[in-house]
mmCIF file of C-alpha atoms and ligand atoms in Angstrom:
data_model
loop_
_atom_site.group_PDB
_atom_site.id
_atom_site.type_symbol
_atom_site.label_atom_id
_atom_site.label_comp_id
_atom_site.label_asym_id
_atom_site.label_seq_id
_atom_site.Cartn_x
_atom_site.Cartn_y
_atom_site.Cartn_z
ATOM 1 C CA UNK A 1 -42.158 -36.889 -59.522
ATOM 2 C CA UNK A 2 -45.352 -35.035 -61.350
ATOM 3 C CA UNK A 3 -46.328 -32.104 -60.180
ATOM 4 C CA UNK A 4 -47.858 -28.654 -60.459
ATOM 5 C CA UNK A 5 -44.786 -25.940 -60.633
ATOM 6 C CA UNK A 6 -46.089 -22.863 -60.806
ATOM 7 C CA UNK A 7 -43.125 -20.459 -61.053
ATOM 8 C CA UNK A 8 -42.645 -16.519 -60.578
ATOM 9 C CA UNK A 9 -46.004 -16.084 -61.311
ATOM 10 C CA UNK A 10 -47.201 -12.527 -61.717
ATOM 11 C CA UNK A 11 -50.908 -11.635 -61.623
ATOM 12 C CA UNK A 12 -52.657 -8.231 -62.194
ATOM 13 C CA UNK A 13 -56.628 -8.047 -61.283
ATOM 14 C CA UNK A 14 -58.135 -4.752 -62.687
ATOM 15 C CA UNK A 15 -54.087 -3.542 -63.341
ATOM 16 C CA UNK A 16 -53.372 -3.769 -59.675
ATOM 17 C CA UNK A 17 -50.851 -6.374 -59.110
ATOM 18 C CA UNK A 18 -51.817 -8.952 -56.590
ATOM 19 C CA UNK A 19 -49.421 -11.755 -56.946
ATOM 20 C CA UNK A 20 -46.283 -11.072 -57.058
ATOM 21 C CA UNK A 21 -43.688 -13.248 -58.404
ATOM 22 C CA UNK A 22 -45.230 -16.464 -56.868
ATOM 23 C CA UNK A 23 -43.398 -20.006 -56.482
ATOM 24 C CA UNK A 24 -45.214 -23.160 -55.548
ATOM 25 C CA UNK A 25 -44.949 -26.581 -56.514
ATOM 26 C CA UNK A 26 -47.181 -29.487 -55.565
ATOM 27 C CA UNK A 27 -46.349 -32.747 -56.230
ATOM 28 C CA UNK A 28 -48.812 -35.691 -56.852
ATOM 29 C CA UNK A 29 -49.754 -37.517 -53.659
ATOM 30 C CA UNK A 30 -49.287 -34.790 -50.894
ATOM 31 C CA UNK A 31 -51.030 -32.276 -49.236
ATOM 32 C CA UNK A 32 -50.133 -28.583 -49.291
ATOM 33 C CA UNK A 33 -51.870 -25.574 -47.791
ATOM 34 C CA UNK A 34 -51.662 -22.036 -48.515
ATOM 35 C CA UNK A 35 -52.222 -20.041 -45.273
ATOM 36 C CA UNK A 36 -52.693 -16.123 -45.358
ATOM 37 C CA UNK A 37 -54.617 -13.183 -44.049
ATOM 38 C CA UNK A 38 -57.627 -12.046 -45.986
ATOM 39 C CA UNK A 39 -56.997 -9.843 -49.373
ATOM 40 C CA UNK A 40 -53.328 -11.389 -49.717
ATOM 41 C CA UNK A 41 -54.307 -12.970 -53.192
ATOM 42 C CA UNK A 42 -54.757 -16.789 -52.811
ATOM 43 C CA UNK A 43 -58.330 -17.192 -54.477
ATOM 44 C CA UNK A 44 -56.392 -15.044 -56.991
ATOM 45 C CA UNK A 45 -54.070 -17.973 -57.420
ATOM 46 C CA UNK A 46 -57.020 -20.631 -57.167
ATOM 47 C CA UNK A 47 -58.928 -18.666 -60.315
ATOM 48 C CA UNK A 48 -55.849 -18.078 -62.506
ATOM 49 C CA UNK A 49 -54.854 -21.969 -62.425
ATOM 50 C CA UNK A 50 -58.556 -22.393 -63.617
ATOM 51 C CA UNK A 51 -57.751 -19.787 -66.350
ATOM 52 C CA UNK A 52 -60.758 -16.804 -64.917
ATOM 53 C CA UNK A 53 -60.267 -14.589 -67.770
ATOM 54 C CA UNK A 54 -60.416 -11.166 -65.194
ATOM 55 C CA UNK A 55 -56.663 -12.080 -63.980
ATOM 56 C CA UNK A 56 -54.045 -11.381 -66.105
ATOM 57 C CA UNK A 57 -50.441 -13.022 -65.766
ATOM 58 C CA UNK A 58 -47.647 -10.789 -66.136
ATOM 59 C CA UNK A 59 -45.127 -13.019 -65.675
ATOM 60 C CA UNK A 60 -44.379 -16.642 -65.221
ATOM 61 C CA UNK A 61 -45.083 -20.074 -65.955
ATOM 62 C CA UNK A 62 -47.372 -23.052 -64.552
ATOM 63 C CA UNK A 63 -47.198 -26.181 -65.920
ATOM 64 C CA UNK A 64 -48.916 -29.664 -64.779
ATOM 65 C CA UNK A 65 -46.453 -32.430 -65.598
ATOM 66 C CA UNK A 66 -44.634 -30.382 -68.253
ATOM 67 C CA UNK A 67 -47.803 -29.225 -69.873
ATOM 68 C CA UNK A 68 -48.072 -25.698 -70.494
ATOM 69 C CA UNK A 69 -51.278 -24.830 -68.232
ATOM 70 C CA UNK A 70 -51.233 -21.534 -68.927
ATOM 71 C CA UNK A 71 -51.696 -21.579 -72.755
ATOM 72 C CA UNK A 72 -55.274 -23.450 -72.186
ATOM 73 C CA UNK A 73 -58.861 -22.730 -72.159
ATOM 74 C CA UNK A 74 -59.968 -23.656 -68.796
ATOM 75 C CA UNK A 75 -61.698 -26.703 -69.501
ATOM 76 C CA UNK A 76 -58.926 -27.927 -71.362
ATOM 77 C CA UNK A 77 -57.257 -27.745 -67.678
ATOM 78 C CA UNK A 78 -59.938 -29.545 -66.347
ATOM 79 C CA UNK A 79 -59.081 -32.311 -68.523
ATOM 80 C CA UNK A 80 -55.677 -32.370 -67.835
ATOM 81 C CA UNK A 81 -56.635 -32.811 -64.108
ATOM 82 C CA UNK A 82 -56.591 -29.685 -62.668
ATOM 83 C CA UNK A 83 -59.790 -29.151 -60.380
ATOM 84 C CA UNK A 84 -60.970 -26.249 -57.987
ATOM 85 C CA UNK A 85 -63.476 -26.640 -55.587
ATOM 86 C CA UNK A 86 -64.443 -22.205 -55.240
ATOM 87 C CA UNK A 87 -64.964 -20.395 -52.381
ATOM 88 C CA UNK A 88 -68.401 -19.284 -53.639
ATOM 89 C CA UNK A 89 -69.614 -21.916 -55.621
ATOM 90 C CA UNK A 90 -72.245 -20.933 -58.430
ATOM 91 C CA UNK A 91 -75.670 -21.864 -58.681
ATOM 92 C CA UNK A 92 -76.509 -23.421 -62.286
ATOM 93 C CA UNK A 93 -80.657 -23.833 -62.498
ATOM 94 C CA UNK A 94 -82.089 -25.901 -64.793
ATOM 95 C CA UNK A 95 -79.068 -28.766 -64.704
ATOM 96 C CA UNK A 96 -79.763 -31.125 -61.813
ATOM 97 C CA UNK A 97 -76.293 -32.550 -59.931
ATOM 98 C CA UNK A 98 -75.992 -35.810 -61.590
ATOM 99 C CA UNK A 99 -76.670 -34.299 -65.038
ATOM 100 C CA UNK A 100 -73.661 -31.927 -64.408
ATOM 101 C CA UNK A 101 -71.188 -34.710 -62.980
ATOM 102 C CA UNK A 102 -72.148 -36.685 -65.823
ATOM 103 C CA UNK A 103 -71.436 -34.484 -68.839
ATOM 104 C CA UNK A 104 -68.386 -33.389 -67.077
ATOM 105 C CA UNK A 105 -66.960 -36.838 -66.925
ATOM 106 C CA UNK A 106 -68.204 -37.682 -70.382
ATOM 107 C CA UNK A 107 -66.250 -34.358 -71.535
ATOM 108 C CA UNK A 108 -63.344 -35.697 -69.495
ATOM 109 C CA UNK A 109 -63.695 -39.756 -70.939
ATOM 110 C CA UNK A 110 -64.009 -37.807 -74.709
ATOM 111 C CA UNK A 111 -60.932 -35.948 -74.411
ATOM 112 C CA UNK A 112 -58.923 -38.722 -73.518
ATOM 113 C CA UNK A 113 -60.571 -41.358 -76.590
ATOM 114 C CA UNK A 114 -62.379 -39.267 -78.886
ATOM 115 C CA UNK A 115 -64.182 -42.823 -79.789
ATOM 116 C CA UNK A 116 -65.371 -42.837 -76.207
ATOM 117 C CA UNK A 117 -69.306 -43.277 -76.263
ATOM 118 C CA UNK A 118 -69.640 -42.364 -72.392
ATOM 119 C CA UNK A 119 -70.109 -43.951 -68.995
ATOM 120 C CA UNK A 120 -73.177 -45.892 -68.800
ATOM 121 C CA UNK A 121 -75.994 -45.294 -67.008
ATOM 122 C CA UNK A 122 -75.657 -47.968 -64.378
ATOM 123 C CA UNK A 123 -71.769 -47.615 -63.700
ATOM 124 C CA UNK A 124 -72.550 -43.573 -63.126
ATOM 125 C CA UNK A 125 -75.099 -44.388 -60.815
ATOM 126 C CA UNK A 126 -73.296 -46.976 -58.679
ATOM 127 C CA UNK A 127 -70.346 -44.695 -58.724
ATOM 128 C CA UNK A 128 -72.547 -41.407 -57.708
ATOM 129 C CA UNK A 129 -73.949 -43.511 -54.877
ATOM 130 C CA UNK A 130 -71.078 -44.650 -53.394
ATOM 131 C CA UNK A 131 -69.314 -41.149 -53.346
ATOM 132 C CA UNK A 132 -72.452 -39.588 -52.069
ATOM 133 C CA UNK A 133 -72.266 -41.816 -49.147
ATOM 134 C CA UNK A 134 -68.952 -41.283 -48.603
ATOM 135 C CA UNK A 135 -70.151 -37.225 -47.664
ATOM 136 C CA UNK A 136 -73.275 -38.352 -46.107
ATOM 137 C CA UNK A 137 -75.174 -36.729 -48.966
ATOM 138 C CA UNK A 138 -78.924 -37.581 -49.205
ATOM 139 C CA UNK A 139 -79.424 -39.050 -52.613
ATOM 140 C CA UNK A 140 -82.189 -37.084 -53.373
ATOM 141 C CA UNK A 141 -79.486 -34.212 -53.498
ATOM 142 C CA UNK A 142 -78.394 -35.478 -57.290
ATOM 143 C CA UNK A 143 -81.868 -34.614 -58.521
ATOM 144 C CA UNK A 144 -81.720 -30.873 -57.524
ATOM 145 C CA UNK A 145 -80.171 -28.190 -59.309
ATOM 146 C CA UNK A 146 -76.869 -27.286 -59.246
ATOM 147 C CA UNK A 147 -76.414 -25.384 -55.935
ATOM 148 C CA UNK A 148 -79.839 -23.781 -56.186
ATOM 149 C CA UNK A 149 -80.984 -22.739 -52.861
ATOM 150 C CA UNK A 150 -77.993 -25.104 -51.574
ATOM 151 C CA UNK A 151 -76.751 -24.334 -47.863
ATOM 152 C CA UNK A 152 -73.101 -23.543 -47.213
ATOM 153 C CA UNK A 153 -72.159 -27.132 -46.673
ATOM 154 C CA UNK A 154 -74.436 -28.592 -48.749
ATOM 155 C CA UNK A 155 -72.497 -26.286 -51.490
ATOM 156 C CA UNK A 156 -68.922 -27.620 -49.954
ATOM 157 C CA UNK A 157 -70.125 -31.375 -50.220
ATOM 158 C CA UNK A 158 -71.200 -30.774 -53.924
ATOM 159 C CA UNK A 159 -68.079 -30.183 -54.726
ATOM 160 C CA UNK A 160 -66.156 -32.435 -52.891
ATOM 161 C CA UNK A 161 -68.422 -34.646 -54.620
ATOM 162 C CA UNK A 162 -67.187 -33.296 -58.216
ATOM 163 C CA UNK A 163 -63.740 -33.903 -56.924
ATOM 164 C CA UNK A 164 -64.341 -37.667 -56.014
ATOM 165 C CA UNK A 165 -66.024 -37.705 -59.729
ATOM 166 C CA UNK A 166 -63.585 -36.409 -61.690
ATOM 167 C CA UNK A 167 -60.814 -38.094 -59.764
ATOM 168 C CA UNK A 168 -58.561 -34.691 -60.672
ATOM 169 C CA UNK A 169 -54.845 -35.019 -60.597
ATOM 170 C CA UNK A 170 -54.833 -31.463 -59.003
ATOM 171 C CA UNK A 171 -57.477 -30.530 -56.590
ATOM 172 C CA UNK A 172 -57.317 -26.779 -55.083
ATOM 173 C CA UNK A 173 -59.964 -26.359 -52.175
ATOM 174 C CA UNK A 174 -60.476 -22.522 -51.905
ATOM 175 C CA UNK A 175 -61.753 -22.363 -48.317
ATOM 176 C CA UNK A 176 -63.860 -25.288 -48.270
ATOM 177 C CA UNK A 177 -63.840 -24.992 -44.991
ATOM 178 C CA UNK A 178 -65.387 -21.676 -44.590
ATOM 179 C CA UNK A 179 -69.239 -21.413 -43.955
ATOM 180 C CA UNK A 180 -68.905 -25.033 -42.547
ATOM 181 C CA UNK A 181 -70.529 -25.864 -39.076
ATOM 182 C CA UNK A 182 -67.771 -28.610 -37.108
ATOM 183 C CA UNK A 183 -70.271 -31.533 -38.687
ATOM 184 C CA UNK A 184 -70.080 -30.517 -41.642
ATOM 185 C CA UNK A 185 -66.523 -29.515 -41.709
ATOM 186 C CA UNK A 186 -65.919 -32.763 -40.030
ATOM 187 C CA UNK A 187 -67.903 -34.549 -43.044
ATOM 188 C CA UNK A 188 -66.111 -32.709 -45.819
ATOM 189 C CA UNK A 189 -62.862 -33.495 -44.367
ATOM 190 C CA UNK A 190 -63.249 -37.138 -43.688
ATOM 191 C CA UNK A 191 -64.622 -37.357 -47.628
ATOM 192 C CA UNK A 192 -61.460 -35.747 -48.760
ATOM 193 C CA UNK A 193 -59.158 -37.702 -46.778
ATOM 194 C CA UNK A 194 -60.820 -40.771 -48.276
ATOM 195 C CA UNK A 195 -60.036 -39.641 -51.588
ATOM 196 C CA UNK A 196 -56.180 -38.774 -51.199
ATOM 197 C CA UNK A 197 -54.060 -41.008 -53.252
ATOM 198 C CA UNK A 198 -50.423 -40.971 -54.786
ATOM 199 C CA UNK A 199 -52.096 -39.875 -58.201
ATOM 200 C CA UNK A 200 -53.858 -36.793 -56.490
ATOM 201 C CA UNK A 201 -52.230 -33.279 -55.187
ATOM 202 C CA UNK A 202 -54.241 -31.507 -52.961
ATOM 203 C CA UNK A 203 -53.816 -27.478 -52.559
ATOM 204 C CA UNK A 204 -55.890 -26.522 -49.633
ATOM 205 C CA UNK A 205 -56.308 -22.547 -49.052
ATOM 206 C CA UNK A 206 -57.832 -21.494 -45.978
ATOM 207 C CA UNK A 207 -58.121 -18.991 -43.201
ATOM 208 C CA UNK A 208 -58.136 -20.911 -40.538
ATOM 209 C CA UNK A 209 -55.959 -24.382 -38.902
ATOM 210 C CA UNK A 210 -59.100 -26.155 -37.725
ATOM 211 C CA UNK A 211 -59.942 -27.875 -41.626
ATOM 212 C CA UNK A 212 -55.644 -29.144 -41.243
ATOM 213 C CA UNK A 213 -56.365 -31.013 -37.935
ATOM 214 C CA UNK A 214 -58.407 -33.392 -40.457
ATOM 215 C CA UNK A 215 -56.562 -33.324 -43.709
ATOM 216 C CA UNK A 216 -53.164 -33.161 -41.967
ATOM 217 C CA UNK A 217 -51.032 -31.211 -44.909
ATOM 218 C CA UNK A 218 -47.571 -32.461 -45.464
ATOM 219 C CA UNK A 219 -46.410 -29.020 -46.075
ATOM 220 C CA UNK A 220 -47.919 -25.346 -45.005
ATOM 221 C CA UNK A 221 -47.342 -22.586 -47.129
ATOM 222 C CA UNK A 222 -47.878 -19.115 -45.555
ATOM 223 C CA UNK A 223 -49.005 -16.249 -48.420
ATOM 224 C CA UNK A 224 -48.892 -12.738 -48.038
ATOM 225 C CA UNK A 225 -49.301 -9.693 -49.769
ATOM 226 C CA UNK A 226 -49.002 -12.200 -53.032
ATOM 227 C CA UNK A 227 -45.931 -14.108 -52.063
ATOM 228 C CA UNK A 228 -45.108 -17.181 -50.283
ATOM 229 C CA UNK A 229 -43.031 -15.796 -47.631
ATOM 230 C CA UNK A 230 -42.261 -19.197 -45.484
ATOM 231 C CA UNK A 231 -42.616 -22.885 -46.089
ATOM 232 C CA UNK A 232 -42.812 -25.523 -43.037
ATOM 233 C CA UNK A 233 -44.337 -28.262 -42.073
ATOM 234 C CA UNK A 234 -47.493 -28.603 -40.487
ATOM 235 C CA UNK A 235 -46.574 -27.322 -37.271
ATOM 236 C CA UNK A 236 -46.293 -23.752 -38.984
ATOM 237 C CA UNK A 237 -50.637 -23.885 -39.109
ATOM 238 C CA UNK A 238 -50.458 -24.373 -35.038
ATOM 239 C CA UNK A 239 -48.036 -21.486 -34.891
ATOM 240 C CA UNK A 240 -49.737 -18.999 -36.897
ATOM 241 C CA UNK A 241 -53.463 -20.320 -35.199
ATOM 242 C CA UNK A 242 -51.739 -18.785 -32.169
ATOM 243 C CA UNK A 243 -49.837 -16.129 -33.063
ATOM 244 C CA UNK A 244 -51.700 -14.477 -35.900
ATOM 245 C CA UNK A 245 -49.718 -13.457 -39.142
ATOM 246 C CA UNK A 246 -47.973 -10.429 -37.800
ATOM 247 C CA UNK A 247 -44.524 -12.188 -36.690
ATOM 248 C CA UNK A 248 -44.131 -13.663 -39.968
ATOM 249 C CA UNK A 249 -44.579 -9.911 -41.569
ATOM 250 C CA UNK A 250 -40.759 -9.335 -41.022
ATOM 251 C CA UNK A 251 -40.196 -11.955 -43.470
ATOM 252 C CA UNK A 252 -41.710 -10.628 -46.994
ATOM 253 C CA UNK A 253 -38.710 -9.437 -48.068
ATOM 254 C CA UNK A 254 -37.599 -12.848 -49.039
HETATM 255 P P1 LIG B 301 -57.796 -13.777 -50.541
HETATM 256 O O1 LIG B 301 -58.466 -14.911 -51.230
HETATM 257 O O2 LIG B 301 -56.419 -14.083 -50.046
HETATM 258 O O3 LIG B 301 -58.644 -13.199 -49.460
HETATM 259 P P2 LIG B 301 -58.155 -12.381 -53.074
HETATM 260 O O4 LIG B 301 -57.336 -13.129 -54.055
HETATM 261 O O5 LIG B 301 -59.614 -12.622 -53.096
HETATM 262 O O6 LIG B 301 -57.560 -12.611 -51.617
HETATM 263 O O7 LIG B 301 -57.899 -10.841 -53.273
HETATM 264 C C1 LIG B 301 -56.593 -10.270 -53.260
HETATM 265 C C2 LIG B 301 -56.665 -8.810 -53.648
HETATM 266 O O8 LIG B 301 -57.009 -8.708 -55.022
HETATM 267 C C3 LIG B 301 -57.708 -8.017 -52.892
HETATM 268 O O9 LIG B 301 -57.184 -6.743 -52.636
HETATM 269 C C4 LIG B 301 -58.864 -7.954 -53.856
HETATM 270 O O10 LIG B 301 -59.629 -6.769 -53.657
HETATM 271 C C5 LIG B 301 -58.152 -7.918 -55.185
HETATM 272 N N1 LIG B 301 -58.949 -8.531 -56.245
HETATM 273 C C6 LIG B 301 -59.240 -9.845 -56.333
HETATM 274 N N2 LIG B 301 -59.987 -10.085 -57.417
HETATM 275 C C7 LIG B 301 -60.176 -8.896 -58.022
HETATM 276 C C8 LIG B 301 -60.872 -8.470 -59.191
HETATM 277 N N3 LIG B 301 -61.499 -9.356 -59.957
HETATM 278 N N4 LIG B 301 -60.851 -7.177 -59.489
HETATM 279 C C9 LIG B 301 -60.188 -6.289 -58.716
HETATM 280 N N5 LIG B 301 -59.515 -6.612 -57.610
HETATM 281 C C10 LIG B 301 -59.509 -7.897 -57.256
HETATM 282 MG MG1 LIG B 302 -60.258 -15.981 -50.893
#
């Protein structure tokens, strides 16, 4: 089975080490989420797969279907499938949505066929406006700037709507949820769960259970203090929404 494998991963942000001999894997076609208190390291994790030169790995290896992830620029991972959706998405004036999404599956089409003379007008358009739907997005929101003056969730859609784009093989969702009003959150979700296929992994960090209710993880991870301490199913999110983090504390050693 494909798969991300990220193993004993080491990661140092301005030489403090914040992860700590990390193991993960994620296989094509399910659902994982990484659950942790605040500070524990996992948008750490979600900018190193991207390759964020400010975090520097100290040890270990990732690798997406036996490629060496690591020893690539980061759009180089893009192309090999790899997509993060940030936390605090960046605003980008002066390219509109649709002029974004296009060169960035142009990029993608070229890498793949270096003959490749680009998707045409017409089939980009019919495919924007059928995955704009699919987040309730206003169409109007493809001729704006990238995330200029964008609210929280019109932010999240955006880039749920680069996911559905790009059709990654790897998506990692770094609180996607957060900033979200239950509409919106309700929205996101549903568009994600329409895009989940065997082809796709999805890594979902977050702080909170209430984004799982909708995208229903097949496994929950629990991070802390830059490990994964325990790995259950997706009961463990309804146990730590609860119960907090503290009982699991006892358990970093492992
Ligand atoms: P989480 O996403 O789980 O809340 P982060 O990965 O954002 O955690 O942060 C984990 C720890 O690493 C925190 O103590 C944070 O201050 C530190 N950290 C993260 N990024 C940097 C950075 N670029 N420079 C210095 N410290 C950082
Ligand atoms: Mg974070």
């Amino acid at each position: 089975m494909a798969s991300l494998k990220i193993e004993n991963l080491s990661v140092n942000a301005e030489d403090q080490p914040i992860l700590k001999r990390l193991n993960l894997e994620i296989p094509q076609g399910e659902v994982h989420a990484i659950m942790g208190p605040n500070g524990t390291g996992k948008s750490t994790l979600a900018y190193t797969l991207m390759g964020h030169p400010r975090y520097i790995i100290t040890r270990g290896r990732v690798t997406l279907n036996g490629t060496d992830l690591l020893a690539l620029p980061p759009e180089d991972r893009s192309k090999q499938g790899v997509f993060l959706a940030f936390q605090y998405p960046v605003a980008v004036p002066g390219v509109t949505v649709a002029n974004f999404l296009r060169t960035a599956i142009n990029a993608h089409r070229k890498s793949k066929d270096p003959g490749d003379k680009g998707i045409s007008i017409l089939e980009f358009r019919n495919s924007l406006i059928e995955k704009m739907k699919l987040l309730q997005m206003d169409p109007s929101m493809a001729g704006r700037y990238l995330n200029e003056g964008f609210s929280g969730g019109e932010k999240k859609r955006v880039e749920i709507l680069q996911m559905a784009m790009l059709e990654p093989r790897i998506a990692i969702l770094d609180e996607t949820d957060s900033g979200l009003d239950i509409d919106a959150l309700r929205i996101v979700s549903e568009g994600i769960n329409t895009l989940k296929n065997e082809n796709l992994g999805i890594l979902i960090i977050t702080h909170y259970q209430r984004i799982l209710d909708y995208l229903k993880p097949d496994v929950v991870h629990v991070m802390v203090d830059g490990r994964i301490i325990m790995t259950e199913g997706p009961g463990l999110a309804n146990r730590i929404e609860k119960e907090g983090y503290e009982w699991l504390k006892g358990s970093e050693s492992k």
